[in-house]
Amino acid sequence: MISEYEDIAIFYQIRNELFLLEYENVIDLNNTLNEDDQIIPIICDLFIYDPTIDKCPFILNPHIPCVIYANCQTGVNQTSTYVSLDNGKTFQPLELEGEFSKYFNNTGRIELDFDCRKILTKNYFPDISIVRFNGTFYQNNYTTRHIFVSFNEGKS
């Protein structure tokens, strides 16, 4: 099967089921093979990893095996964070709750910062139900930096 993908830059297994595949500057996150041993993508157009800034395109919740956060390219030079709670079968944009959500109005977008260094990854998930990321909130022509915290395992 690997011989089909001779030009692959990155191909590895995560948690015995997720595969990351980089091919000609397009990254796919994959988690299964079909009956013909072909890789089936679960999400495409991930943010391209840039080693100079050490930002990852996705991150896995170490406490909850089925939760994946992914920075997806949603436009030209535009990235938004999506979350999957079902091991990559579906992804939805992050939702805000509480006082700040009234300003969101489904017209804004969030991009979380995923640092690739393992020591910092532990800071994102300080407890099984707590998720904490630095990130950027974009709405219309406004851009603001925030610390986003979730107390419900990152569901919102």
mmCIF file of C-alpha atoms in Angstrom:
data_model
loop_
_atom_site.group_PDB
_atom_site.id
_atom_site.type_symbol
_atom_site.label_atom_id
_atom_site.label_comp_id
_atom_site.label_asym_id
_atom_site.label_seq_id
_atom_site.Cartn_x
_atom_site.Cartn_y
_atom_site.Cartn_z
ATOM 1 C CA MET A 1 0.000 0.000 0.000
ATOM 2 C CA ILE A 2 2.764 2.503 0.860
ATOM 3 C CA SER A 3 4.278 2.056 -2.596
ATOM 4 C CA GLU A 4 1.233 3.883 -4.007
ATOM 5 C CA TYR A 5 2.289 6.967 -2.066
ATOM 6 C CA GLU A 6 5.931 7.392 -3.071
ATOM 7 C CA ASP A 7 5.783 11.198 -2.885
ATOM 8 C CA ILE A 8 4.379 11.317 0.620
ATOM 9 C CA ALA A 9 6.279 13.615 2.940
ATOM 10 C CA ILE A 10 4.575 12.543 6.156
ATOM 11 C CA PHE A 11 2.856 9.246 6.884
ATOM 12 C CA TYR A 12 2.549 7.923 10.388
ATOM 13 C CA GLN A 13 0.153 6.342 12.781
ATOM 14 C CA ILE A 14 -1.292 7.989 15.866
ATOM 15 C CA ARG A 15 -3.125 6.109 18.607
ATOM 16 C CA ASN A 16 -3.166 3.035 16.384
ATOM 17 C CA GLU A 17 -5.836 4.493 14.129
ATOM 18 C CA LEU A 18 -5.219 8.024 12.852
ATOM 19 C CA PHE A 19 -2.966 8.717 9.906
ATOM 20 C CA LEU A 20 -1.610 12.050 8.753
ATOM 21 C CA LEU A 21 -0.726 12.310 5.107
ATOM 22 C CA GLU A 22 1.033 15.250 3.455
ATOM 23 C CA TYR A 23 1.175 15.251 -0.314
ATOM 24 C CA GLU A 24 2.104 18.244 -2.473
ATOM 25 C CA ASN A 25 1.348 20.778 0.303
ATOM 26 C CA VAL A 26 -2.116 19.370 1.018
ATOM 27 C CA ILE A 27 -2.602 17.651 4.333
ATOM 28 C CA ASP A 28 -5.301 15.050 4.990
ATOM 29 C CA LEU A 29 -6.164 13.568 8.357
ATOM 30 C CA ASN A 30 -7.211 9.965 7.837
ATOM 31 C CA ASN A 31 -8.411 7.257 10.154
ATOM 32 C CA THR A 32 -9.375 4.214 8.181
ATOM 33 C CA LEU A 33 -8.618 2.069 5.157
ATOM 34 C CA ASN A 34 -11.289 0.813 2.775
ATOM 35 C CA GLU A 35 -11.549 -2.758 1.489
ATOM 36 C CA ASP A 36 -8.941 -1.961 -1.197
ATOM 37 C CA ASP A 37 -6.449 -0.702 1.429
ATOM 38 C CA GLN A 38 -6.903 2.880 0.242
ATOM 39 C CA ILE A 39 -6.720 5.611 2.855
ATOM 40 C CA ILE A 40 -10.035 7.381 3.469
ATOM 41 C CA PRO A 41 -9.704 11.047 4.511
ATOM 42 C CA ILE A 42 -11.838 12.315 7.368
ATOM 43 C CA ILE A 43 -10.964 15.985 6.940
ATOM 44 C CA CYS A 44 -8.946 17.857 4.336
ATOM 45 C CA ASP A 45 -7.301 21.238 3.865
ATOM 46 C CA LEU A 46 -5.671 21.322 7.261
ATOM 47 C CA PHE A 47 -3.406 24.212 8.164
ATOM 48 C CA ILE A 48 0.035 23.418 6.718
ATOM 49 C CA TYR A 49 2.628 22.783 9.431
ATOM 50 C CA ASP A 50 5.266 25.497 9.544
ATOM 51 C CA PRO A 51 8.377 24.429 11.512
ATOM 52 C CA THR A 52 9.511 28.047 11.890
ATOM 53 C CA ILE A 53 6.511 28.846 14.092
ATOM 54 C CA ASP A 54 5.980 25.296 15.422
ATOM 55 C CA LYS A 55 2.191 25.380 14.963
ATOM 56 C CA CYS A 56 0.499 22.029 14.394
ATOM 57 C CA PRO A 57 -2.520 21.547 12.133
ATOM 58 C CA PHE A 58 -4.353 19.416 14.697
ATOM 59 C CA ILE A 59 -4.132 18.165 18.252
ATOM 60 C CA LEU A 60 -5.646 15.170 20.034
ATOM 61 C CA ASN A 61 -7.154 15.330 23.500
ATOM 62 C CA PRO A 62 -4.944 12.999 25.586
ATOM 63 C CA HIS A 63 -7.711 12.334 28.133
ATOM 64 C CA ILE A 64 -10.567 11.585 25.722
ATOM 65 C CA PRO A 65 -9.560 9.383 22.775
ATOM 66 C CA CYS A 66 -12.286 10.469 20.334
ATOM 67 C CA VAL A 67 -11.727 14.249 20.527
ATOM 68 C CA ILE A 68 -9.712 15.940 17.766
ATOM 69 C CA TYR A 69 -9.162 19.684 17.287
ATOM 70 C CA ALA A 70 -8.153 20.724 13.772
ATOM 71 C CA ASN A 71 -7.191 24.049 12.194
ATOM 72 C CA CYS A 72 -8.726 23.929 8.728
ATOM 73 C CA GLN A 73 -8.140 26.318 5.879
ATOM 74 C CA THR A 74 -11.521 27.943 5.273
ATOM 75 C CA GLY A 75 -10.429 30.539 2.737
ATOM 76 C CA VAL A 76 -7.388 32.242 1.302
ATOM 77 C CA ASN A 77 -5.036 32.844 4.252
ATOM 78 C CA GLN A 78 -7.932 32.009 6.568
ATOM 79 C CA THR A 79 -7.937 29.247 9.172
ATOM 80 C CA SER A 80 -10.663 28.192 11.613
ATOM 81 C CA THR A 81 -10.635 25.604 14.383
ATOM 82 C CA TYR A 82 -13.042 22.676 14.203
ATOM 83 C CA VAL A 83 -13.638 19.937 16.763
ATOM 84 C CA SER A 84 -14.601 16.301 16.307
ATOM 85 C CA LEU A 85 -16.137 14.476 19.254
ATOM 86 C CA ASP A 86 -16.533 11.191 17.351
ATOM 87 C CA ASN A 87 -12.958 10.368 16.296
ATOM 88 C CA GLY A 88 -13.090 12.338 13.071
ATOM 89 C CA LYS A 89 -16.392 11.162 11.631
ATOM 90 C CA THR A 90 -17.775 14.705 11.817
ATOM 91 C CA PHE A 91 -16.244 18.103 12.535
ATOM 92 C CA GLN A 92 -18.017 21.265 13.609
ATOM 93 C CA PRO A 93 -16.760 24.790 14.248
ATOM 94 C CA LEU A 94 -16.114 25.734 17.837
ATOM 95 C CA GLU A 95 -19.051 27.305 19.656
ATOM 96 C CA LEU A 96 -18.882 29.956 22.318
ATOM 97 C CA GLU A 97 -21.042 29.930 25.435
ATOM 98 C CA GLY A 98 -21.713 32.493 28.109
ATOM 99 C CA GLU A 99 -21.493 36.281 27.971
ATOM 100 C CA PHE A 100 -19.105 36.427 24.997
ATOM 101 C CA SER A 101 -21.364 34.287 22.780
ATOM 102 C CA LYS A 102 -23.821 37.157 22.191
ATOM 103 C CA TYR A 103 -21.100 38.932 20.191
ATOM 104 C CA PHE A 104 -20.344 35.862 18.103
ATOM 105 C CA ASN A 105 -23.649 35.655 16.143
ATOM 106 C CA ASN A 106 -22.283 32.823 13.969
ATOM 107 C CA THR A 107 -20.436 35.390 11.855
ATOM 108 C CA GLY A 108 -17.094 35.094 13.601
ATOM 109 C CA ARG A 109 -14.492 32.377 13.630
ATOM 110 C CA ILE A 110 -11.943 31.065 16.110
ATOM 111 C CA GLU A 111 -8.417 29.875 15.407
ATOM 112 C CA LEU A 112 -6.712 28.129 18.313
ATOM 113 C CA ASP A 113 -2.924 27.931 18.647
ATOM 114 C CA PHE A 114 -1.620 24.342 18.638
ATOM 115 C CA ASP A 115 2.040 24.246 19.594
ATOM 116 C CA CYS A 116 3.713 21.016 18.495
ATOM 117 C CA ARG A 117 6.035 20.692 21.471
ATOM 118 C CA LYS A 118 4.796 17.915 23.732
ATOM 119 C CA ILE A 119 5.604 19.759 26.953
ATOM 120 C CA LEU A 120 3.243 22.584 25.938
ATOM 121 C CA THR A 121 0.558 20.172 24.770
ATOM 122 C CA LYS A 122 0.118 19.059 28.383
ATOM 123 C CA ASN A 123 -0.801 22.650 29.276
ATOM 124 C CA TYR A 124 -3.760 22.531 26.891
ATOM 125 C CA PHE A 125 -5.402 19.715 28.847
ATOM 126 C CA PRO A 126 -4.700 20.328 32.573
ATOM 127 C CA ASP A 127 -7.539 18.019 33.677
ATOM 128 C CA ILE A 128 -9.848 15.477 32.047
ATOM 129 C CA SER A 129 -12.700 17.989 31.724
ATOM 130 C CA ILE A 130 -10.673 21.208 31.249
ATOM 131 C CA VAL A 131 -9.313 22.401 27.901
ATOM 132 C CA ARG A 132 -7.322 25.650 27.602
ATOM 133 C CA PHE A 133 -5.927 27.233 24.424
ATOM 134 C CA ASN A 134 -4.624 30.595 23.349
ATOM 135 C CA GLY A 135 -6.213 31.715 20.136
ATOM 136 C CA THR A 136 -7.606 34.413 17.919
ATOM 137 C CA PHE A 137 -11.208 35.497 17.471
ATOM 138 C CA TYR A 138 -12.052 37.001 14.087
ATOM 139 C CA GLN A 139 -15.266 38.874 13.341
ATOM 140 C CA ASN A 140 -15.773 41.286 10.457
ATOM 141 C CA ASN A 141 -12.660 43.488 10.475
ATOM 142 C CA TYR A 142 -11.810 42.880 14.139
ATOM 143 C CA THR A 143 -9.171 40.485 15.416
ATOM 144 C CA THR A 144 -8.667 39.862 19.135
ATOM 145 C CA ARG A 145 -6.443 37.442 21.060
ATOM 146 C CA HIS A 146 -7.959 35.425 23.917
ATOM 147 C CA ILE A 147 -7.441 32.495 26.230
ATOM 148 C CA PHE A 148 -10.255 30.062 25.455
ATOM 149 C CA VAL A 149 -11.233 27.732 28.314
ATOM 150 C CA SER A 150 -13.723 24.876 28.268
ATOM 151 C CA PHE A 151 -14.964 23.071 31.360
ATOM 152 C CA ASN A 152 -16.994 20.464 29.452
ATOM 153 C CA GLU A 153 -14.193 18.403 27.886
ATOM 154 C CA GLY A 154 -13.807 20.879 25.017
ATOM 155 C CA LYS A 155 -17.316 20.448 23.620
ATOM 156 C CA SER A 156 -17.798 24.227 23.623
#
